[in-house]
Short mmCIF file of C-alpha atoms in Angstrom, two decimals:
data_model
loop_
_atom_site.label_atom_id
_atom_site.label_comp_id
_atom_site.label_asym_id
_atom_site.label_seq_id
_atom_site.Cartn_x
_atom_site.Cartn_y
_atom_site.Cartn_z
CA MET A 1 -91.89 -114.12 28.56
CA TRP A 2 -90.12 -116.86 30.58
CA SER A 3 -91.10 -116.51 34.17
CA GLY A 4 -87.30 -114.93 35.68
CA HIS A 5 -86.57 -118.44 37.43
CA GLY A 6 -86.32 -119.94 33.93
CA THR A 7 -89.15 -121.78 34.49
CA PHE A 8 -92.36 -123.08 32.25
CA ASP A 9 -95.80 -121.42 33.00
CA SER A 10 -97.81 -125.12 35.09
CA GLY A 11 -100.30 -123.43 32.03
CA TYR A 12 -98.55 -126.28 29.82
CA GLY A 13 -99.51 -129.19 32.01
CA SER A 14 -102.72 -128.51 30.62
CA VAL A 15 -104.34 -130.42 27.96
CA GLY A 16 -107.38 -129.26 25.75
CA SER A 17 -107.97 -126.62 26.25
CA SER A 18 -110.24 -124.97 23.61
CA GLY A 19 -108.77 -122.45 21.34
CA SER A 20 -107.47 -119.87 23.39
CA ALA A 21 -106.51 -116.52 21.01
CA GLY A 22 -102.69 -115.86 20.12
CA GLY A 23 -101.55 -115.71 23.32
CA TYR A 24 -98.08 -117.99 22.78
CA THR A 25 -97.59 -118.70 26.85
CA GLN A 26 -101.54 -119.32 26.86
CA SER A 27 -101.88 -122.02 24.43
CA PRO A 28 -100.96 -125.96 25.93
CA GLY A 29 -97.37 -125.95 23.92
CA GLY A 30 -95.73 -128.27 26.70
CA PHE A 31 -93.19 -128.76 28.15
CA ALA A 32 -91.55 -130.36 31.13
CA SER A 33 -94.08 -129.18 33.74
CA LEU A 34 -94.99 -130.11 36.82
CA ALA A 35 -96.45 -128.44 40.52
CA GLY A 36 -93.15 -127.42 41.58
CA THR A 37 -91.94 -130.46 42.52
CA GLN A 38 -88.68 -131.18 42.27
CA ALA A 39 -88.37 -135.42 43.62
CA GLU A 40 -89.12 -136.81 40.74
CA LYS A 41 -86.06 -137.76 39.15
CA LYS A 42 -86.85 -140.38 36.14
CA GLN A 43 -86.01 -139.94 33.12
CA ARG A 44 -90.07 -141.61 32.93
CA ILE A 45 -90.95 -137.59 33.77
CA ARG A 46 -90.67 -136.91 29.40
CA SER A 47 -93.69 -139.26 28.26
CA GLN A 48 -95.67 -136.23 31.10
CA ASN A 49 -95.28 -133.19 28.31
CA ILE A 50 -96.97 -133.14 25.29
CA VAL A 51 -95.17 -132.01 22.11
CA PRO A 52 -96.35 -130.38 19.61
CA CYS A 53 -95.39 -132.20 16.20
CA THR A 54 -95.58 -132.11 12.75
CA VAL A 55 -97.20 -135.83 10.94
CA SER A 56 -93.45 -135.90 9.47
CA GLN A 57 -91.80 -135.94 13.21
CA LEU A 58 -94.01 -137.88 14.03
CA LEU A 59 -93.33 -140.25 11.28
CA ALA A 60 -89.57 -140.41 11.39
CA ALA A 61 -89.77 -141.48 15.50
CA GLU A 62 -87.50 -143.99 16.59
CA GLN A 63 -89.52 -146.66 18.61
CA VAL A 64 -87.46 -148.71 21.10
CA ASP A 65 -90.08 -151.09 22.99
CA GLU A 66 -91.80 -148.70 24.41
CA THR A 67 -90.55 -144.66 23.57
CA PHE A 68 -90.67 -142.96 21.07
CA ARG A 69 -88.09 -140.31 20.19
CA ILE A 70 -87.71 -137.71 17.54
CA HIS A 71 -83.32 -136.97 17.69
CA ASP A 72 -83.31 -138.45 21.41
CA VAL A 73 -86.53 -136.11 22.88
CA GLU A 74 -89.04 -138.69 24.34
CA ILE A 75 -92.54 -138.19 22.95
CA SER A 76 -95.94 -140.04 23.88
CA GLN A 77 -98.88 -137.18 23.64
CA VAL A 78 -99.10 -134.77 20.56
CA THR A 79 -100.21 -131.48 19.49
CA VAL A 80 -100.23 -131.68 15.98
CA MET A 81 -102.55 -129.18 13.70
CA GLY A 82 -103.53 -130.06 9.91
CA ILE A 83 -106.44 -130.41 7.31
CA ILE A 84 -108.93 -133.36 7.46
CA ARG A 85 -108.78 -134.75 4.30
CA HIS A 86 -110.74 -137.92 5.02
CA ALA A 87 -113.15 -138.79 7.52
CA GLU A 88 -114.55 -141.96 7.96
CA LYS A 89 -117.29 -143.30 11.02
CA ALA A 90 -117.13 -146.27 12.53
CA PRO A 91 -119.37 -147.84 15.32
CA THR A 92 -116.59 -147.65 18.10
CA ASN A 93 -114.02 -144.76 16.55
CA ILE A 94 -113.61 -142.23 13.99
CA LEU A 95 -111.14 -142.44 11.18
CA TYR A 96 -109.50 -139.21 10.48
CA LYS A 97 -107.12 -138.49 7.63
CA VAL A 98 -104.95 -134.82 8.80
CA ASP A 99 -102.66 -133.49 6.52
CA ASP A 100 -100.26 -130.75 7.79
CA MET A 101 -98.32 -130.97 4.57
CA THR A 102 -95.15 -132.29 6.25
CA ALA A 103 -96.01 -135.00 4.85
CA ALA A 104 -99.00 -137.57 4.06
CA PRO A 105 -102.07 -137.54 5.75
CA MET A 106 -101.58 -139.40 8.82
CA ASP A 107 -104.29 -141.99 10.49
CA VAL A 108 -105.79 -140.68 13.65
CA ARG A 109 -108.27 -142.82 15.21
CA GLN A 110 -110.93 -141.26 17.80
CA TRP A 111 -112.98 -143.61 19.77
CA VAL A 112 -115.88 -143.22 20.84
CA ASP A 113 -118.32 -143.33 23.54
CA THR A 114 -120.54 -145.66 22.01
CA ASP A 115 -123.12 -144.75 25.69
CA GLU A 116 -123.07 -141.07 24.52
CA ALA A 117 -125.42 -140.20 21.98
CA GLY A 118 -123.90 -136.56 19.96
CA GLY A 119 -121.95 -134.54 21.17
CA GLU A 120 -118.94 -136.40 21.09
CA ASN A 121 -119.22 -137.99 18.68
CA VAL A 122 -120.20 -136.12 15.45
CA VAL A 123 -117.87 -135.92 12.72
CA VAL A 124 -115.54 -133.28 11.73
CA PRO A 125 -115.93 -132.59 8.34
CA PRO A 126 -113.04 -132.47 5.45
CA GLY A 127 -111.82 -129.91 4.62
CA THR A 128 -111.11 -128.05 8.52
CA TYR A 129 -108.53 -127.53 10.04
CA VAL A 130 -108.38 -129.15 13.67
CA LYS A 131 -106.28 -129.42 16.49
CA VAL A 132 -105.68 -132.29 17.63
CA ALA A 133 -104.44 -133.83 21.15
CA GLY A 134 -102.98 -137.21 21.40
CA HIS A 135 -101.28 -140.64 21.80
CA LEU A 136 -98.65 -141.63 19.67
CA ARG A 137 -99.42 -145.21 18.80
CA SER A 138 -97.02 -148.33 15.81
CA PHE A 139 -98.78 -150.49 14.73
CA GLN A 140 -96.73 -153.06 12.19
CA ASN A 141 -94.91 -150.01 11.26
CA LYS A 142 -97.52 -147.98 10.63
CA LYS A 143 -97.94 -144.89 12.84
CA SER A 144 -100.87 -143.18 13.76
CA LEU A 145 -102.47 -141.35 16.74
CA VAL A 146 -105.33 -141.85 18.94
CA ALA A 147 -106.53 -138.73 19.50
CA PHE A 148 -108.37 -137.38 23.04
CA LYS A 149 -109.27 -134.88 21.64
CA ILE A 150 -110.05 -133.41 18.15
CA MET A 151 -110.85 -129.52 18.31
CA PRO A 152 -111.71 -127.49 14.47
CA LEU A 153 -109.45 -124.23 14.70
CA GLU A 154 -111.21 -120.85 14.85
CA ASN A 155 -108.40 -118.74 14.97
CA MET A 156 -105.76 -119.90 12.12
CA ASN A 157 -103.78 -117.57 13.77
CA GLU A 158 -103.59 -120.96 16.83
CA PHE A 159 -101.58 -122.38 13.35
CA THR A 160 -99.35 -120.17 12.34
CA THR A 161 -99.02 -120.11 17.05
CA HIS A 162 -98.86 -123.78 16.21
CA ILE A 163 -95.53 -123.70 13.72
CA LEU A 164 -93.97 -121.72 16.06
CA GLU A 165 -94.39 -123.47 18.54
CA ILE A 166 -93.42 -126.38 17.70
CA VAL A 167 -89.30 -125.21 16.46
CA ASN A 168 -89.47 -123.80 20.01
CA ALA A 169 -90.48 -127.04 22.01
CA HIS A 170 -88.00 -129.07 19.72
CA MET A 171 -84.48 -126.85 19.84
CA ILE A 172 -85.18 -126.60 23.85
CA LEU A 173 -85.78 -129.82 24.18
CA ARG A 174 -83.44 -130.90 22.04
CA LYS A 175 -80.79 -128.63 23.86
CA ASN A 176 -81.81 -129.51 27.28
CA LEU A 177 -80.98 -133.55 26.23
CA MET A 178 -77.35 -131.91 25.11
CA SER A 179 -76.66 -129.81 28.05
CA ALA A 180 -77.38 -132.47 31.00
CA SER A 181 -74.50 -132.45 33.31
CA ARG A 182 -72.70 -135.97 33.89
CA VAL A 183 -74.52 -135.77 37.06
CA PRO A 184 -78.20 -137.22 36.67
CA PRO A 185 -80.18 -133.56 36.82
CA PRO A 186 -83.34 -133.79 38.98
CA PHE A 187 -85.09 -132.30 36.03
CA SER A 188 -83.48 -131.53 33.13
CA SER A 189 -85.56 -128.56 31.90
CA GLY A 190 -83.78 -125.65 31.54
CA GLY A 191 -84.95 -121.99 32.09
CA MET A 192 -83.53 -120.32 29.39
CA GLY A 193 -82.52 -116.97 30.52
CA GLU A 194 -80.73 -117.38 34.23
CA MET A 195 -77.78 -119.48 33.22
CA GLY A 196 -74.93 -116.86 34.04
CA GLY A 197 -72.34 -117.69 36.96
CA TYR A 198 -72.37 -121.86 37.84
CA GLY A 199 -70.36 -121.45 40.09
CA GLY A 200 -69.40 -125.71 41.63
CA GLY A 201 -72.68 -127.03 40.24
CA GLY A 202 -72.93 -128.13 36.58
CA SER A 203 -76.43 -128.45 36.63
CA LEU A 204 -79.84 -127.55 35.20
CA PRO A 205 -82.01 -125.49 37.37
CA VAL A 206 -84.62 -126.66 39.38
CA ILE A 207 -88.23 -125.38 38.61
CA GLY A 208 -89.34 -123.49 41.87
CA LEU A 209 -86.27 -122.37 42.64
CA THR A 210 -83.60 -119.27 41.57
CA ALA A 211 -80.43 -119.69 40.21
CA HIS A 212 -78.52 -119.40 43.00
CA GLN A 213 -81.35 -121.81 45.08
CA SER A 214 -80.65 -123.67 42.53
CA GLN A 215 -76.74 -124.26 42.47
CA VAL A 216 -76.68 -124.88 46.60
CA LEU A 217 -78.89 -126.67 46.14
CA ASN A 218 -77.34 -129.09 43.65
CA LEU A 219 -74.57 -129.04 45.40
CA ILE A 220 -75.44 -130.21 48.56
CA LYS A 221 -77.17 -132.85 47.16
CA ASN A 222 -73.80 -133.59 45.31
CA CYS A 223 -71.84 -133.36 48.46
CA PRO A 224 -71.16 -137.54 49.34
CA VAL A 225 -69.85 -137.05 53.10
CA PRO A 226 -72.39 -138.55 55.76
CA GLU A 227 -72.49 -135.09 57.64
CA GLY A 228 -73.29 -133.55 54.64
CA MET A 229 -71.96 -130.00 53.35
CA SER A 230 -71.22 -126.68 55.70
CA LEU A 231 -71.85 -123.50 54.81
CA GLN A 232 -68.14 -122.63 54.41
CA GLU A 233 -67.66 -125.23 51.80
CA LEU A 234 -69.99 -123.47 50.23
CA LYS A 235 -68.91 -120.52 50.32
CA LEU A 236 -65.69 -122.44 48.91
CA GLN A 237 -67.30 -123.80 45.77
CA LEU A 238 -69.30 -120.39 45.68
CA HIS A 239 -66.76 -117.74 44.70
CA ASN A 240 -69.40 -115.30 43.43
CA MET A 241 -71.92 -115.69 46.86
CA SER A 242 -71.93 -113.48 49.40
CA MET A 243 -72.31 -115.31 52.51
CA SER A 244 -75.14 -114.29 53.73
CA THR A 245 -76.83 -114.95 49.86
CA ILE A 246 -75.98 -118.56 50.48
CA LYS A 247 -77.24 -118.94 54.09
CA GLN A 248 -80.66 -117.25 52.67
CA ALA A 249 -80.83 -119.29 50.16
CA VAL A 250 -79.57 -122.89 53.28
CA GLU A 251 -82.93 -121.42 54.65
CA PHE A 252 -85.36 -121.36 52.12
CA LEU A 253 -83.99 -124.92 50.91
CA SER A 254 -84.42 -126.01 54.47
CA SER A 255 -88.21 -124.35 55.11
CA GLU A 256 -89.11 -125.79 51.77
CA GLY A 257 -87.97 -129.36 52.70
CA HIS A 258 -85.00 -129.80 49.90
CA ILE A 259 -81.99 -130.04 52.66
CA TYR A 260 -81.81 -130.76 56.64
CA SER A 261 -79.18 -130.03 59.15
CA THR A 262 -77.54 -133.01 60.06
CA VAL A 263 -74.77 -132.43 63.03
CA ASP A 264 -74.84 -128.44 63.36
CA ASP A 265 -76.72 -126.42 62.04
CA ASP A 266 -73.45 -125.38 59.70
CA HIS A 267 -73.32 -129.03 57.69
CA TYR A 268 -76.76 -130.04 55.39
CA LYS A 269 -78.17 -132.58 53.51
CA SER A 270 -80.18 -133.14 50.09
CA THR A 271 -83.77 -134.75 50.95
CA ASP A 272 -83.73 -136.50 48.27
CA ALA A 273 -80.56 -138.85 48.62
CA GLU A 274 -78.74 -139.77 45.03
CA MET B 1 -98.31 -138.34 -11.92
CA ALA B 2 -97.98 -139.23 -7.82
CA ASP B 3 -100.97 -137.24 -5.88
CA VAL B 4 -99.11 -134.56 -5.09
CA HIS B 5 -100.80 -133.85 -0.98
CA GLU B 6 -99.63 -138.04 -0.11
CA VAL B 7 -95.95 -135.90 -0.15
CA PRO B 8 -94.09 -133.33 1.58
CA ARG B 9 -95.29 -129.59 0.32
CA PRO B 10 -93.07 -126.91 2.23
CA ARG B 11 -94.69 -123.65 2.62
CA ILE B 12 -93.76 -120.51 0.74
CA ALA B 13 -94.13 -117.38 0.11
CA THR B 14 -93.42 -115.80 -3.34
CA GLY B 15 -89.82 -115.31 -2.57
CA HIS B 16 -89.12 -118.80 -3.05
CA LEU B 17 -91.31 -119.86 -5.98
CA ALA B 18 -88.47 -119.37 -8.11
CA GLN B 19 -86.04 -121.89 -6.51
CA ARG B 20 -88.70 -124.83 -6.71
CA ILE B 21 -89.33 -124.90 -10.30
CA GLY B 22 -91.41 -128.42 -10.52
CA GLN B 23 -91.51 -128.97 -6.71
CA PRO B 24 -95.18 -129.33 -5.09
CA VAL B 25 -95.32 -126.42 -2.37
CA CYS B 26 -98.15 -124.71 0.19
CA PHE B 27 -97.93 -121.49 -0.93
CA VAL B 28 -100.29 -119.55 1.72
CA GLY B 29 -101.79 -115.69 0.26
CA ARG B 30 -104.48 -112.85 0.29
CA VAL B 31 -106.53 -113.30 -2.80
CA GLU B 32 -105.78 -109.66 -5.28
CA LYS B 33 -107.35 -110.62 -8.53
CA ILE B 34 -109.85 -113.23 -9.57
CA HIS B 35 -109.16 -113.60 -13.82
CA PRO B 36 -112.54 -112.75 -15.67
CA THR B 37 -111.85 -116.92 -16.97
CA GLY B 38 -112.18 -117.75 -13.29
CA LYS B 39 -109.00 -119.81 -14.23
CA LEU B 40 -106.38 -117.56 -12.78
CA LEU B 41 -105.65 -116.14 -9.36
CA VAL B 42 -103.05 -113.45 -8.02
CA LEU B 43 -102.50 -113.84 -3.97
CA SER B 44 -100.50 -111.49 -2.33
CA ASP B 45 -98.03 -113.37 0.45
CA GLY B 46 -97.40 -111.76 4.15
CA GLU B 47 -94.28 -109.48 2.36
CA GLY B 48 -96.91 -108.91 -0.01
CA LYS B 49 -95.71 -110.14 -3.66
CA HIS B 50 -98.31 -111.59 -5.78
CA ALA B 51 -98.29 -115.11 -7.04
CA THR B 52 -100.24 -115.76 -9.59
CA VAL B 53 -101.77 -119.47 -8.99
CA GLU B 54 -103.67 -121.06 -11.85
CA LEU B 55 -106.60 -123.73 -12.42
CA SER B 56 -107.68 -126.94 -14.46
CA GLU B 57 -111.28 -126.71 -13.61
CA PRO B 58 -111.73 -122.65 -13.53
CA LEU B 59 -113.91 -121.16 -9.54
CA ASP B 60 -117.09 -122.60 -9.21
CA GLU B 61 -117.41 -119.80 -6.07
CA GLU B 62 -117.12 -116.82 -5.18
CA ILE B 63 -113.47 -116.83 -3.26
CA SER B 64 -111.83 -114.23 -1.27
CA GLY B 65 -109.83 -113.62 1.53
CA VAL B 66 -106.59 -115.83 2.45
CA LEU B 67 -106.16 -118.76 0.33
CA GLU B 68 -104.34 -121.93 1.56
CA VAL B 69 -103.18 -123.24 -2.55
CA VAL B 70 -101.53 -127.05 -2.84
CA GLY B 71 -99.63 -126.92 -5.70
CA ARG B 72 -96.68 -127.61 -7.82
CA VAL B 73 -94.40 -123.85 -9.38
CA THR B 74 -94.22 -124.21 -12.99
CA ASN B 75 -91.38 -123.04 -15.44
CA GLN B 76 -93.02 -119.98 -15.26
CA ALA B 77 -92.91 -119.88 -11.55
CA THR B 78 -96.60 -119.38 -11.32
CA ILE B 79 -98.06 -122.16 -9.32
CA MET B 80 -100.27 -125.17 -10.62
CA CYS B 81 -103.16 -125.53 -8.25
CA MET B 82 -104.30 -128.31 -6.92
CA SER B 83 -106.55 -127.92 -4.04
CA TYR B 84 -107.02 -125.19 -2.46
CA VAL B 85 -108.55 -123.62 1.22
CA GLN B 86 -109.58 -120.49 2.17
CA PHE B 87 -109.01 -120.41 5.86
CA ARG B 88 -111.77 -119.33 8.20
CA GLU B 89 -111.94 -115.83 9.46
CA ASP B 90 -115.41 -115.28 10.40
CA LYS B 91 -114.11 -114.61 13.86
CA SER B 92 -110.97 -112.83 13.58
CA PRO B 93 -108.68 -112.38 10.69
CA PHE B 94 -106.01 -113.50 9.62
CA ASP B 95 -102.47 -112.53 9.84
CA LEU B 96 -100.21 -113.09 7.44
CA GLU B 97 -98.26 -111.11 8.01
CA LEU B 98 -97.17 -113.08 10.84
CA TYR B 99 -97.27 -116.16 9.00
CA ASN B 100 -94.66 -114.94 6.31
CA GLU B 101 -92.72 -114.55 9.61
CA ALA B 102 -93.23 -117.36 11.00
CA LEU B 103 -91.82 -118.86 7.33
CA LYS B 104 -88.93 -117.45 7.89
CA ILE B 105 -88.40 -119.49 11.01
CA ILE B 106 -89.12 -123.19 9.72
CA HIS B 107 -86.46 -122.37 6.54
CA GLU B 108 -84.28 -121.02 9.46
CA PHE B 109 -84.85 -124.43 11.43
CA PRO B 110 -85.43 -126.92 8.97
CA GLU B 111 -84.25 -129.62 11.52
CA TYR B 112 -86.97 -128.76 14.57
CA PHE B 113 -89.86 -128.11 11.55
CA PRO B 114 -89.48 -130.59 8.87
CA PHE B 115 -90.78 -130.97 5.59
CA GLY B 116 -90.30 -135.41 5.37
CA THR B 117 -89.03 -137.51 6.99
CA GLY B 118 -85.58 -138.24 4.98
CA LYS B 119 -86.42 -141.57 4.47
CA ASN B 120 -89.38 -143.78 3.04
CA ASN B 121 -91.50 -144.95 5.85
#
């Protein structure tokens, strides 16, 4: 199910796709996924995710400045699934109360495009199970969601999937935070399968690279010396890798632009300076 | 009595009823029998175990298929139903056995699927 690189399919980055039947790997459960670039190391990347949550988790989320966190996992865009208990139409917005049984129903506001006739602005009737994708907000200590998409569920098996995705997402996101290395990782979305044999690195694998390539790259990145890391140094640190494997990794990383040669073809530095 | 829809209602299967006497719960099951009075239902959960649901008012409609019941567990380990919803199965049948497996997961990992916030909100 998870790819051999331990990366999450870029499909997770998409938002608001219509109800896909079953298909655990296909629904936009959403974890950290970028289009392959590992140049983005900043913490703010995490707020690009869309995380499936329960209403109880959203209510329990703590706010520091502009950021919400559930057990230290930063959340911003979320999906929830629940039943509409109440719907109130106002000129500029529709206010729903969505109930997923984990807490009291949550306020979900959907802004209405006043120029558009019909279409987007049909009120979903109470008693309907819906999937809501939106942003978590807090105002005067009361949490609510601003929805950018509200879709009635056509297949209730999606609801079962959502339950499982919530457990999975929060488990993975929390574990990633706990295993983050002392060197700030370039992108701490860990792979689940391929963690074996970490020679010197100690950092998490990078999206788009194999475990070997990640290890080599992390070592090169962390090398403080001006002329960079030599192949011999790499071989010393990565005792589980043969020289030819190291050379292959270096060649790949170099052609992808992650590293460049310095004094000679045996010395490399990372293009992402720390 | 507090409105049961404003509090957390853990999702349970038949096997959990005995441990939750007096508590609000959410039970999903397939309609097996409806009593002639329309005030008693028997539902089966994903493992085929039966649960009895009591209604305060007799049913005013035909119901069948999969029901999600919100209510409180009585001393007899039946559910006093406060509201129910029929799961739509017009496009695809609902996999109740899979739902039961999901229940096992959320019971095993309450830290990732909490019922209630643990604080007043």
